[in-house]
Coordinates of C-alpha atoms in Angstrom, one line a residue:
Chain A
M14 CA -14.6 9.9 28.5
D15 CA -18.4 9.3 28.3
T16 CA -20.1 6.1 27.0
I17 CA -19.5 5.0 23.4
I18 CA -22.1 3.2 21.3
A19 CA -21.0 0.9 18.5
V20 CA -23.1 -0.8 15.8
D21 CA -22.0 -3.5 13.4
I22 CA -24.5 -3.6 10.5
G23 CA -23.9 -7.0 9.0
G24 CA -25.6 -8.7 6.1
T25 CA -28.0 -10.6 8.3
Q26 CA -27.7 -9.0 11.8
M27 CA -27.3 -5.5 13.2
R28 CA -25.4 -5.8 16.5
A29 CA -25.2 -2.8 18.9
A30 CA -23.5 -2.3 22.2
S31 CA -22.7 0.5 24.6
Y32 CA -19.3 0.7 26.4
A33 CA -18.0 2.5 29.4
P34 CA -14.5 3.9 29.0
D35 CA -11.7 1.3 29.5
K36 CA -14.2 -1.6 30.0
L37 CA -14.2 -4.4 27.5
K38 CA -17.6 -5.8 28.6
P39 CA -20.5 -3.9 27.1
I40 CA -23.0 -2.0 29.4
K41 CA -25.8 -3.2 27.2
Q42 CA -25.9 -5.2 23.9
K43 CA -28.6 -6.1 21.4
K44 CA -28.9 -8.0 18.1
I45 CA -31.7 -7.6 15.5
A46 CA -32.2 -8.7 11.9
T47 CA -30.8 -6.4 9.3
L48 CA -33.4 -7.1 6.7
A49 CA -31.3 -5.1 4.2
S50 CA -33.7 -5.4 1.3
E51 CA -36.8 -4.3 3.3
P52 CA -37.7 -0.6 3.9
G53 CA -37.2 1.0 7.3
G54 CA -33.5 0.3 7.8
L55 CA -32.8 3.6 9.5
E56 CA -35.7 3.1 11.9
R57 CA -34.3 -0.4 12.8
L58 CA -30.9 1.1 13.3
T59 CA -32.1 3.9 15.6
R60 CA -34.2 1.5 17.5
V61 CA -31.3 -0.9 18.2
I62 CA -29.2 2.1 19.3
E63 CA -31.9 3.2 21.7
E64 CA -32.0 -0.3 23.1
V65 CA -28.4 -0.1 24.2
W66 CA -28.5 3.6 25.3
P67 CA -27.1 3.8 28.8
N68 CA -29.4 4.9 31.6
G69 CA -28.5 8.5 32.6
D70 CA -25.0 8.4 31.1
K71 CA -23.9 10.8 28.4
V72 CA -23.0 9.3 25.0
A73 CA -19.7 10.7 23.6
A74 CA -20.0 9.2 20.1
I75 CA -21.6 6.5 18.0
G76 CA -19.4 4.2 15.7
L77 CA -20.9 2.4 12.8
A78 CA -19.5 -0.5 10.8
S79 CA -21.1 -1.4 7.5
P80 CA -20.1 -3.3 4.3
G81 CA -18.7 -0.8 1.7
P82 CA -18.5 0.9 -0.6
L83 CA -18.9 3.9 1.7
D84 CA -17.3 7.3 2.4
P85 CA -15.9 7.4 5.9
H86 CA -15.2 11.2 5.6
T87 CA -18.8 12.1 5.0
G88 CA -20.5 9.1 6.6
Y89 CA -22.4 8.3 3.4
L90 CA -23.1 4.7 2.2
L91 CA -22.5 4.6 -1.5
A92 CA -24.0 1.3 -2.9
P93 CA -24.5 -1.3 -0.2
P94 CA -25.3 -4.8 -1.5
N95 CA -29.0 -5.7 -1.6
N96 CA -30.2 -2.4 -0.1
P97 CA -31.6 0.1 -2.7
E98 CA -32.9 2.4 0.2
W99 CA -29.4 3.1 1.3
R100 CA -27.8 4.0 -2.0
N101 CA -25.9 7.2 -1.6
F102 CA -27.4 7.5 1.9
P103 CA -26.1 9.9 4.6
L104 CA -26.1 7.2 7.3
A105 CA -23.8 8.7 9.9
P106 CA -25.2 12.3 9.5
R107 CA -28.8 10.9 10.0
V108 CA -27.8 8.9 13.1
S109 CA -25.9 12.0 14.4
E110 CA -28.9 14.3 13.8
H111 CA -31.4 11.8 15.4
F112 CA -29.4 11.4 18.6
G113 CA -27.7 14.8 18.8
V114 CA -24.3 12.9 19.1
Q115 CA -21.3 12.6 16.8
A116 CA -21.5 9.5 14.6
F117 CA -18.7 7.9 12.5
L118 CA -18.8 5.3 9.8
D119 CA -16.3 3.0 8.2
N120 CA -16.3 -0.3 6.4
D121 CA -16.3 -3.6 8.2
A122 CA -12.8 -4.7 7.1
N123 CA -11.2 -1.4 8.1
L124 CA -13.0 -1.6 11.5
A125 CA -12.1 -5.2 12.1
A126 CA -8.5 -4.1 11.5
L127 CA -9.0 -1.3 14.0
G128 CA -10.7 -3.7 16.5
E129 CA -7.9 -6.2 16.3
Y130 CA -5.3 -3.4 16.7
R131 CA -6.9 -1.9 19.8
F132 CA -8.4 -5.0 21.5
G133 CA -7.2 -8.2 19.8
A134 CA -4.2 -9.8 18.1
G135 CA -2.6 -6.5 17.1
K136 CA -2.4 -5.0 20.6
G137 CA 0.9 -3.3 21.2
H138 CA 1.7 -3.0 17.4
H139 CA 1.8 0.3 15.6
D140 CA 1.8 -0.9 12.0
V141 CA -0.9 -3.5 11.4
M142 CA -2.2 -5.3 8.4
Y143 CA -5.5 -7.2 8.7
I144 CA -6.7 -9.5 5.9
T145 CA -10.0 -11.3 6.0
V146 CA -10.2 -14.3 3.6
S147 CA -13.9 -15.3 3.3
T148 CA -16.5 -14.9 0.5
G149 CA -14.4 -11.9 -0.5
I150 CA -11.0 -10.7 0.6
G151 CA -11.1 -7.5 2.7
A152 CA -8.4 -5.7 4.5
G153 CA -7.6 -2.8 6.8
V154 CA -4.2 -1.2 7.5
I155 CA -3.0 0.7 10.6
I156 CA 0.0 2.9 10.0
Q157 CA 1.7 4.4 13.0
D158 CA -1.4 4.0 15.1
R159 CA -3.7 5.6 12.5
L160 CA -6.3 3.8 10.4
L161 CA -5.5 4.2 6.7
Q162 CA -8.6 5.6 5.0
G163 CA -7.4 7.4 1.9
F164 CA -8.5 10.5 0.1
H165 CA -11.9 9.0 -1.0
G166 CA -12.0 6.6 2.0
L167 CA -11.3 3.7 -0.3
A168 CA -7.8 2.7 0.8
A169 CA -6.7 -0.8 1.8
E170 CA -8.8 -2.6 -0.8
L171 CA -6.1 -5.3 -1.0
G172 CA -8.5 -8.0 -2.1
H173 CA -8.6 -6.1 -5.4
S174 CA -4.9 -5.9 -5.9
I175 CA -4.0 -7.2 -9.4
I176 CA -2.0 -10.3 -8.9
D177 CA -2.0 -11.5 -12.5
P178 CA -3.3 -9.2 -15.2
D179 CA -4.7 -12.2 -17.2
G180 CA -6.0 -14.0 -14.1
P181 CA -9.6 -15.2 -13.4
L182 CA -12.6 -12.9 -13.1
C183 CA -13.2 -11.3 -9.7
S184 CA -16.6 -10.8 -8.1
C185 CA -16.1 -7.0 -8.9
G186 CA -16.0 -7.7 -12.6
F187 CA -12.2 -7.1 -13.1
N188 CA -9.5 -9.7 -13.8
G189 CA -6.8 -11.2 -11.8
H190 CA -7.4 -9.8 -8.3
L191 CA -6.2 -11.5 -5.2
E192 CA -9.9 -12.2 -4.3
A193 CA -10.3 -14.1 -7.6
F194 CA -7.5 -16.5 -6.6
S195 CA -7.7 -17.0 -2.8
S196 CA -11.3 -16.3 -1.6
G197 CA -13.7 -19.1 -0.7
P198 CA -15.6 -18.9 -4.0
A199 CA -12.3 -18.8 -5.9
I200 CA -11.2 -22.1 -4.2
V201 CA -14.6 -23.7 -5.1
K202 CA -14.5 -22.4 -8.7
Y203 CA -11.1 -23.8 -9.2
V204 CA -12.2 -27.3 -8.0
L205 CA -15.3 -27.2 -10.2
G206 CA -13.2 -26.2 -13.2
E207 CA -10.9 -29.1 -12.6
L208 CA -13.8 -31.6 -12.1
E209 CA -15.3 -30.3 -15.3
A210 CA -12.0 -31.0 -17.0
G211 CA -12.0 -34.5 -15.7
T212 CA -9.6 -34.4 -12.8
K213 CA -10.2 -37.4 -10.5
S214 CA -11.4 -36.5 -7.0
S215 CA -13.5 -37.7 -4.1
M216 CA -15.5 -34.4 -4.5
R217 CA -18.5 -34.6 -6.7
R218 CA -19.5 -32.1 -9.3
P219 CA -22.9 -30.6 -8.6
R220 CA -25.6 -31.7 -11.0
R221 CA -26.5 -29.4 -13.8
G222 CA -29.0 -26.8 -12.7
K223 CA -27.7 -26.8 -9.1
R224 CA -25.8 -23.7 -7.9
E225 CA -22.1 -23.6 -7.3
G226 CA -23.0 -23.1 -3.6
N227 CA -23.5 -26.9 -3.4
L228 CA -19.8 -27.2 -2.8
T229 CA -18.4 -25.1 0.0
P230 CA -14.8 -24.1 0.8
R231 CA -15.3 -26.0 4.1
E232 CA -16.2 -29.2 2.1
V233 CA -13.1 -28.8 0.0
A234 CA -11.0 -28.4 3.2
E235 CA -12.6 -31.6 4.6
A236 CA -11.8 -33.5 1.4
A237 CA -8.2 -32.2 1.6
R238 CA -7.9 -33.5 5.1
Q239 CA -9.0 -36.9 3.8
G240 CA -6.2 -36.7 1.3
D241 CA -8.0 -35.7 -1.8
A242 CA -5.3 -34.4 -4.2
L243 CA -7.5 -31.9 -6.0
A244 CA -8.7 -30.4 -2.8
I245 CA -5.2 -30.1 -1.4
Q246 CA -4.1 -28.5 -4.7
A247 CA -7.0 -26.0 -4.5
Y248 CA -5.9 -24.7 -1.1
R249 CA -2.2 -24.8 -2.2
R250 CA -3.0 -22.6 -5.1
A251 CA -5.0 -20.2 -3.0
G252 CA -2.2 -20.1 -0.4
E253 CA 0.5 -19.5 -3.1
Y254 CA -1.3 -16.5 -4.5
L255 CA -2.0 -15.2 -1.1
G256 CA 1.7 -15.3 -0.4
I257 CA 2.4 -13.4 -3.7
G258 CA -0.1 -10.8 -2.7
V259 CA 1.1 -10.4 0.9
A260 CA 4.7 -10.1 -0.4
S261 CA 3.7 -7.1 -2.4
F262 CA 1.8 -5.7 0.6
L263 CA 4.8 -6.0 2.8
H264 CA 6.9 -4.1 0.2
A265 CA 4.2 -1.4 0.2
F266 CA 3.3 -1.1 3.9
D267 CA 6.1 -2.9 5.8
P268 CA 3.9 -3.8 8.9
S269 CA 5.0 -5.4 12.1
I270 CA 2.1 -7.8 12.1
V271 CA -0.2 -9.5 9.6
I272 CA -3.5 -10.7 11.1
F273 CA -5.7 -13.1 9.1
G274 CA -9.5 -13.3 9.8
G275 CA -12.4 -14.8 7.9
G276 CA -13.7 -18.4 7.5
V277 CA -11.2 -19.5 4.8
S278 CA -8.3 -18.6 7.2
Q279 CA -9.6 -21.4 9.5
A280 CA -8.4 -24.0 7.0
G281 CA -5.1 -23.7 8.9
S282 CA -2.0 -25.4 7.4
L283 CA -3.9 -26.4 4.2
L284 CA -3.8 -22.7 3.3
F285 CA -1.0 -21.3 5.5
D286 CA 1.8 -23.9 4.7
P287 CA 1.8 -23.0 1.0
F288 CA 1.2 -19.3 2.0
H289 CA 4.3 -19.1 4.1
E290 CA 6.4 -21.0 1.5
S291 CA 5.3 -18.6 -1.2
L292 CA 5.7 -15.5 1.0
K293 CA 9.3 -16.4 1.8
K294 CA 10.1 -17.1 -1.8
R295 CA 8.6 -13.8 -3.0
V296 CA 9.7 -11.2 -0.4
F297 CA 12.5 -9.4 -2.0
H298 CA 14.5 -8.5 1.1
P299 CA 14.7 -10.8 4.2
R300 CA 14.5 -7.7 6.5
Y301 CA 10.7 -7.5 5.9
L302 CA 10.3 -10.8 7.7
E303 CA 12.5 -9.9 10.7
G304 CA 10.3 -9.8 13.8
L305 CA 7.2 -9.9 11.6
V306 CA 4.3 -11.6 13.4
I307 CA 1.9 -13.5 11.2
T308 CA -1.2 -14.7 13.1
T309 CA -4.9 -15.1 13.1
A310 CA -7.6 -12.7 14.4
E311 CA -8.7 -13.0 18.0
L312 CA -12.0 -11.1 18.2
G313 CA -14.1 -13.3 15.9
D314 CA -17.5 -11.9 15.2
D315 CA -16.9 -9.0 17.7
A316 CA -14.1 -7.4 15.5
G317 CA -16.4 -5.1 13.6
L318 CA -18.3 -4.0 16.7
L319 CA -15.1 -3.4 18.7
G320 CA -13.6 -1.6 15.7
A321 CA -16.6 0.7 15.5
R322 CA -16.2 1.4 19.2
A323 CA -12.4 2.2 18.7
L324 CA -13.3 4.5 15.7
A325 CA -15.8 6.4 17.8
E326 CA -13.4 6.7 20.7
M327 CA -10.5 7.9 18.5
K328 CA -12.6 10.4 16.6
A329 CA -14.4 11.7 19.8
S330 CA -11.1 12.3 21.6
S331 CA -9.2 13.8 18.6
Chain B
M12 CA 13.1 27.5 14.1
D13 CA 16.8 27.5 13.5
T14 CA 18.7 26.7 10.3
I15 CA 18.3 23.3 8.7
I16 CA 21.1 21.5 6.8
A17 CA 20.2 19.0 4.1
V18 CA 22.4 16.6 2.1
D19 CA 21.5 14.5 -0.9
I20 CA 24.1 11.7 -1.2
G21 CA 23.8 10.7 -4.9
G22 CA 25.6 8.1 -6.8
T23 CA 28.0 10.7 -8.3
Q24 CA 27.5 13.9 -6.3
M25 CA 26.9 14.9 -2.7
R26 CA 24.9 18.1 -2.6
A27 CA 24.5 20.0 0.6
A28 CA 22.6 23.2 1.5
S29 CA 21.6 25.2 4.5
Y30 CA 18.1 26.8 4.8
A31 CA 16.6 29.5 6.9
P32 CA 13.1 28.8 8.1
D33 CA 10.4 29.5 5.5
K34 CA 13.0 30.5 2.8
L35 CA 13.2 28.3 -0.3
K36 CA 16.6 29.8 -1.4
P37 CA 19.5 28.2 0.4
I38 CA 21.8 30.3 2.6
K39 CA 24.8 28.3 1.3
Q40 CA 25.1 25.3 -1.0
K41 CA 27.9 23.1 -2.2
K42 CA 28.4 20.0 -4.4
I43 CA 31.3 17.6 -4.2
A44 CA 32.0 14.2 -5.8
T45 CA 30.6 11.2 -3.8
L46 CA 33.4 8.8 -4.8
A47 CA 31.3 6.0 -3.3
S48 CA 33.9 3.3 -3.8
E49 CA 36.8 5.3 -2.3
P50 CA 37.5 5.4 1.5
G51 CA 36.8 8.6 3.5
G52 CA 33.1 8.9 2.7
L53 CA 32.2 10.2 6.2
E54 CA 35.0 12.8 6.1
R55 CA 33.8 14.0 2.7
L56 CA 30.2 14.2 4.1
T57 CA 31.2 16.1 7.2
R58 CA 33.4 18.5 5.1
V59 CA 30.5 19.3 2.7
I60 CA 28.3 20.0 5.7
E61 CA 30.9 22.3 7.2
E62 CA 31.0 24.2 3.9
V63 CA 27.3 25.1 4.1
W64 CA 27.2 25.7 7.9
P65 CA 25.7 29.1 8.5
N66 CA 27.8 31.8 10.1
G67 CA 26.8 32.3 13.7
D68 CA 23.3 30.7 13.3
K69 CA 22.2 27.7 15.3
V70 CA 21.5 24.5 13.3
A71 CA 18.3 22.7 14.4
A72 CA 18.8 19.5 12.5
I73 CA 20.5 17.8 9.6
G74 CA 18.6 15.8 7.0
L75 CA 20.3 13.1 4.9
A76 CA 19.0 11.5 1.7
S77 CA 20.8 8.4 0.4
P78 CA 20.0 5.4 -1.9
G79 CA 18.7 2.5 0.1
P80 CA 18.4 0.0 1.6
L81 CA 18.7 1.8 4.9
D82 CA 16.9 2.1 8.2
P83 CA 15.4 5.5 8.8
H84 CA 14.5 4.6 12.4
T85 CA 18.1 4.1 13.4
G86 CA 19.8 6.1 10.7
Y87 CA 21.9 3.1 9.6
L88 CA 22.8 2.4 5.9
L89 CA 22.4 -1.3 5.3
A90 CA 24.1 -2.1 2.0
P91 CA 24.6 0.9 -0.3
P92 CA 25.5 0.0 -3.9
N93 CA 29.3 0.2 -4.6
N94 CA 30.2 1.3 -1.1
P95 CA 31.7 -1.4 1.1
E96 CA 32.8 1.1 3.7
W97 CA 29.2 2.0 4.4
R98 CA 27.8 -1.5 4.8
N99 CA 25.7 -1.5 8.0
F100 CA 27.0 1.9 8.8
P101 CA 25.5 4.3 11.4
L102 CA 25.5 7.3 9.1
A103 CA 23.0 9.6 10.9
P104 CA 24.3 8.8 14.4
R105 CA 27.9 9.6 13.3
V106 CA 26.9 12.9 11.7
S107 CA 24.9 13.8 14.8
E108 CA 27.8 12.9 17.1
H109 CA 30.3 14.9 15.0
F110 CA 28.2 18.1 14.9
G111 CA 26.3 17.8 18.2
V112 CA 23.0 18.2 16.2
Q113 CA 20.1 15.8 15.5
A114 CA 20.5 14.0 12.2
F115 CA 17.8 12.1 10.2
L116 CA 18.2 9.7 7.3
D117 CA 15.8 8.3 4.7
N118 CA 16.1 7.0 1.2
D119 CA 16.1 9.2 -1.9
A120 CA 12.7 8.1 -3.2
N121 CA 10.9 8.6 0.1
L122 CA 12.6 12.0 0.4
A123 CA 11.8 13.1 -3.2
A124 CA 8.2 12.3 -2.3
L125 CA 8.4 14.4 0.8
G126 CA 10.1 17.2 -1.1
E127 CA 7.4 17.2 -3.8
Y128 CA 4.7 17.1 -1.1
R129 CA 6.2 20.1 0.9
F130 CA 7.6 22.3 -1.9
G131 CA 6.7 20.9 -5.3
A132 CA 3.8 19.3 -7.3
G133 CA 2.1 17.9 -4.2
K134 CA 1.7 21.1 -2.2
G135 CA -1.7 21.3 -0.6
H136 CA -2.3 17.6 -0.8
H137 CA -2.4 15.3 2.2
D138 CA -2.3 11.9 0.5
V139 CA 0.5 11.8 -2.0
M140 CA 2.0 9.0 -4.1
Y141 CA 5.4 9.7 -5.8
I142 CA 6.8 7.3 -8.3
T143 CA 10.2 7.7 -10.0
V144 CA 10.6 5.8 -13.3
S145 CA 14.3 5.7 -14.1
T146 CA 17.0 3.0 -14.0
G147 CA 14.8 1.5 -11.3
I148 CA 11.3 2.3 -10.0
G149 CA 11.3 4.0 -6.6
A150 CA 8.4 5.4 -4.7
G151 CA 7.4 7.4 -1.6
V152 CA 4.0 7.8 0.0
I153 CA 2.6 10.5 2.2
I154 CA -0.5 9.5 4.2
Q155 CA -2.4 12.2 6.0
D156 CA 0.6 14.5 6.0
R157 CA 3.0 11.8 7.3
L158 CA 5.7 10.0 5.4
L159 CA 5.0 6.3 5.2
Q160 CA 8.2 4.6 6.5
G161 CA 7.1 1.2 7.8
F162 CA 8.2 -1.0 10.8
H163 CA 11.6 -1.7 9.3
G164 CA 11.7 1.5 7.3
L165 CA 11.2 -0.4 4.1
A166 CA 7.7 0.7 3.1
A167 CA 6.7 2.1 -0.3
E168 CA 9.0 -0.2 -2.3
L169 CA 6.3 -0.1 -5.1
G170 CA 8.8 -0.8 -7.9
H171 CA 9.1 -4.3 -6.3
S172 CA 5.3 -5.0 -6.4
I173 CA 4.7 -8.3 -8.1
I174 CA 2.7 -7.4 -11.3
D175 CA 2.9 -10.8 -12.9
P176 CA 4.2 -13.8 -10.9
D177 CA 5.8 -15.3 -14.0
G178 CA 7.1 -12.0 -15.4
P179 CA 10.6 -11.0 -16.3
L180 CA 13.5 -10.9 -13.9
C181 CA 13.9 -7.7 -11.9
S182 CA 17.3 -6.1 -11.0
C183 CA 16.7 -7.3 -7.4
G184 CA 16.8 -10.9 -8.6
F185 CA 13.0 -11.6 -8.2
N186 CA 10.4 -12.1 -11.0
G187 CA 7.6 -10.0 -12.3
H188 CA 8.1 -6.7 -10.4
L189 CA 6.9 -3.5 -11.8
E190 CA 10.5 -2.4 -12.3
A191 CA 11.1 -5.4 -14.5
F192 CA 8.3 -4.1 -16.9
S193 CA 8.4 -0.4 -16.9
S194 CA 11.9 0.9 -15.9
G195 CA 14.4 2.2 -18.5
P196 CA 16.4 -1.0 -18.6
A197 CA 13.2 -3.0 -18.9
I198 CA 12.2 -1.0 -22.0
V199 CA 15.6 -1.5 -23.6
K200 CA 15.6 -5.2 -22.7
Y201 CA 12.3 -5.7 -24.3
V202 CA 13.5 -4.0 -27.5
L203 CA 16.7 -6.1 -27.6
G204 CA 14.7 -9.3 -27.1
E205 CA 12.4 -8.4 -30.0
L206 CA 15.4 -7.5 -32.2
E207 CA 17.0 -10.8 -31.4
A208 CA 13.7 -12.5 -32.4
G209 CA 13.9 -10.8 -35.7
T210 CA 11.4 -7.9 -35.3
K211 CA 12.0 -5.2 -37.9
S212 CA 13.0 -1.9 -36.6
S213 CA 15.0 1.2 -37.3
M214 CA 16.9 0.5 -34.1
R215 CA 20.1 -1.6 -34.3
R216 CA 21.0 -4.5 -32.2
P217 CA 24.3 -3.7 -30.5
R218 CA 27.1 -6.0 -31.8
R219 CA 28.0 -9.0 -29.9
G220 CA 30.4 -8.2 -27.0
K221 CA 29.0 -4.7 -26.6
R222 CA 26.9 -3.9 -23.5
E223 CA 23.2 -3.4 -23.5
G224 CA 23.9 0.2 -22.4
N225 CA 24.6 0.9 -26.1
L226 CA 20.9 1.4 -26.6
T227 CA 19.3 3.8 -24.1
P228 CA 15.6 4.4 -23.2
R229 CA 16.1 7.9 -24.7
E230 CA 17.1 6.4 -28.0
V231 CA 14.1 4.1 -28.0
A232 CA 11.9 7.2 -27.3
E233 CA 13.5 9.0 -30.2
A234 CA 12.9 6.0 -32.5
A235 CA 9.3 5.9 -31.3
R236 CA 8.9 9.6 -32.2
Q237 CA 10.2 8.8 -35.7
G238 CA 7.5 6.2 -36.0
D239 CA 9.4 3.0 -35.3
A240 CA 6.7 0.5 -34.4
L241 CA 8.9 -1.6 -32.1
A242 CA 10.0 1.4 -30.1
I243 CA 6.3 2.6 -29.8
Q244 CA 5.3 -0.9 -28.6
A245 CA 8.1 -0.9 -26.1
Y246 CA 6.8 2.2 -24.4
R247 CA 3.2 1.1 -24.8
R248 CA 4.0 -2.1 -22.9
A249 CA 5.9 -0.2 -20.2
G250 CA 2.9 2.2 -19.8
E251 CA 0.4 -0.6 -19.8
Y252 CA 2.1 -2.4 -16.9
L253 CA 2.7 0.9 -15.1
G254 CA -1.1 1.4 -15.3
I255 CA -1.7 -2.0 -13.9
G256 CA 0.7 -1.3 -11.0
V257 CA -0.8 2.1 -10.2
A258 CA -4.3 0.8 -10.3
S259 CA -3.4 -1.6 -7.5
F260 CA -1.6 1.2 -5.6
L261 CA -4.7 3.4 -5.8
H262 CA -6.7 0.5 -4.3
A263 CA -4.1 0.3 -1.6
F264 CA -3.3 3.9 -0.8
D265 CA -6.2 5.9 -2.4
P266 CA -4.1 9.1 -2.7
S267 CA -5.3 12.5 -4.1
I268 CA -2.3 12.9 -6.3
V269 CA 0.2 10.7 -8.2
I270 CA 3.5 12.4 -9.1
F271 CA 5.8 10.9 -11.6
G272 CA 9.5 11.7 -11.5
G273 CA 12.6 10.2 -13.2
G274 CA 14.0 10.3 -16.7
V275 CA 11.7 7.7 -18.2
S276 CA 8.7 9.8 -17.2
Q277 CA 10.0 12.5 -19.6
A278 CA 9.0 10.3 -22.5
G279 CA 5.6 12.0 -22.2
S280 CA 2.7 10.7 -24.1
L281 CA 4.7 7.7 -25.4
L282 CA 4.5 6.3 -21.9
F283 CA 1.5 8.2 -20.4
D284 CA -1.1 7.6 -23.1
P285 CA -1.0 3.9 -22.7
F286 CA -0.6 4.4 -18.9
H287 CA -3.8 6.4 -18.6
E288 CA -5.7 4.0 -20.9
S289 CA -4.5 1.0 -18.8
L290 CA -5.2 2.7 -15.5
K291 CA -8.8 3.6 -16.5
K292 CA -9.3 0.0 -17.6
R293 CA -7.9 -1.5 -14.4
V294 CA -9.2 0.7 -11.5
F295 CA -12.1 -1.3 -10.1
H296 CA -14.2 1.6 -8.8
P297 CA -14.4 4.9 -10.7
R298 CA -14.4 6.9 -7.5
Y299 CA -10.7 6.4 -7.1
L300 CA -10.2 8.7 -10.1
E301 CA -12.6 11.4 -9.0
G302 CA -10.5 14.5 -8.4
L303 CA -7.3 12.5 -8.6
V304 CA -4.4 14.6 -9.9
I305 CA -1.8 12.7 -12.1
T306 CA 1.2 14.9 -12.8
T307 CA 4.9 15.1 -13.1
A308 CA 7.5 16.2 -10.5
E309 CA 8.4 19.8 -10.2
L310 CA 11.6 19.9 -8.2
G311 CA 13.9 17.9 -10.6
D312 CA 17.3 17.3 -9.1
D313 CA 16.4 19.3 -6.0
A314 CA 13.7 16.9 -4.8
G315 CA 16.0 14.7 -2.6
L316 CA 17.7 17.7 -1.1
L317 CA 14.4 19.5 -0.3
G318 CA 13.0 16.3 1.0
A319 CA 16.0 15.8 3.3
R320 CA 15.3 19.4 4.5
A321 CA 11.6 18.7 5.0
L322 CA 12.4 15.5 7.0
A323 CA 14.8 17.4 9.3
E324 CA 12.2 20.2 9.8
M325 CA 9.4 17.7 10.6
K326 CA 11.5 15.6 12.9
A327 CA 13.1 18.6 14.7
S328 CA 9.7 20.2 15.3
S329 CA 7.9 17.0 16.5

């Protein structure tokens, strides 16, 4: 197979790389600023692709990872955050037209799942569930070696599973989603609510007028490691709800591996001890857990890029 | 392709049929009593298969539908209800050995989904979700023309999705599952609880010592059609929670069609008006509903049998 080019369009950086078949190390790679809210996004994208274009070699396909919502079947971005220029924008078709090469698009969580499945923690598994716990909760699912995309390309939005119909408000505007219980902002929000209600803690409530951003999930984790009861409880609650969510996802998808990515997952046992306890309590048949691997992602920041590469390879060879 | 034989092993009847390729009408068909709790189940099964064996024609494969839990990958029954003889029993291997023909097993809900996809309401769709609302809530999911089975063969147990972590007890012994809100027994249990609490209704509380079975979901539906407020509320509640569950399932699977089977689904608008209202309120992006078909099953009692046929056809030709 010919060279594959992959681009991960992140919130702050666009990262591009070209790959020879069966080599993990890129031929060329390049990072530039995304500047999402400034005009000229397509020009920046084509430029970074040109920068990694291999000398002389033929390019088989281009894979693109972007935050959603988007339509992987048509290659259209629907409503990317902070980027009015790319609302309902035919990103993959434009890239394909510009370079005369097939281009494929999917969202960053699906492609991180695909990357981990092909090159990372999920290697050798056929049924993979990837969950990133960060500012939001994203997910991607591989079923029998195929990426689950769905009819509208909107499958595997597991962060927006309803965990408790009367639960707290999610960033998406709906109530009781997993993301509203177990994401980084949900952990901080819980702490702030408890501080507001007078719960004693070593953590300080930000002064009036300051943003919630003053307290970070990482600071809550540090306080928890120092023994702060509220901080420990905040992670315990997040882990318990994550266990409830994942129990339902096992009942739905029955994977052989669950891979956790994202910054909040790095809180380690603070999150995962209560998670495992809750999962075991909630899974309705012990067989789901037989041989099930629960682990953390291996590819770090490269997951989206390597997933975009895997997408392009799969689509180009099918 | 040669003849396919399908058997649907139900709680009360075993139904078998043989099918010529591309013909919907069976060559032969036969029903016998299942007698699950009596010894000799395998002999009854082989006998009913012999009865539909085509004269002279070669048989390509045998498909078997049974209540779960079971392992479709090995063809073992794990713990069928009321049948100690078939605990951890190699059903498909034994049938295969006896007849010298490949045999494939999956659970009745998965195979009803496959039947509706191939021959019923789901024809022409590639991403199908089938949900049967009855004594329990079962489901089957087709993703890109393939039946979702899962690593342990336990995928698509959507009736055991956790809808509310503190919700009522499910038949499986765990709390807050969809089945504990929206199945037939859940509707009856809600009514009985309200009657116990003194809510006025045309429905009568069974006398002490009588079983809950005295009041049926059908009787509650009849009372609702006569205007009984409690009966209407019981179906409204079941429909609301069904909408909450299905919203999460759309976020997870993003199908192009949702097919409802099972007796409780026949309550019509009593269940489905509140269901649709709740679903629209809970789906977090309107795109999931674009072009989505929501409909009722077409194959009735034949769904499992035709699904077993479709399974055998698919596996024999792959």
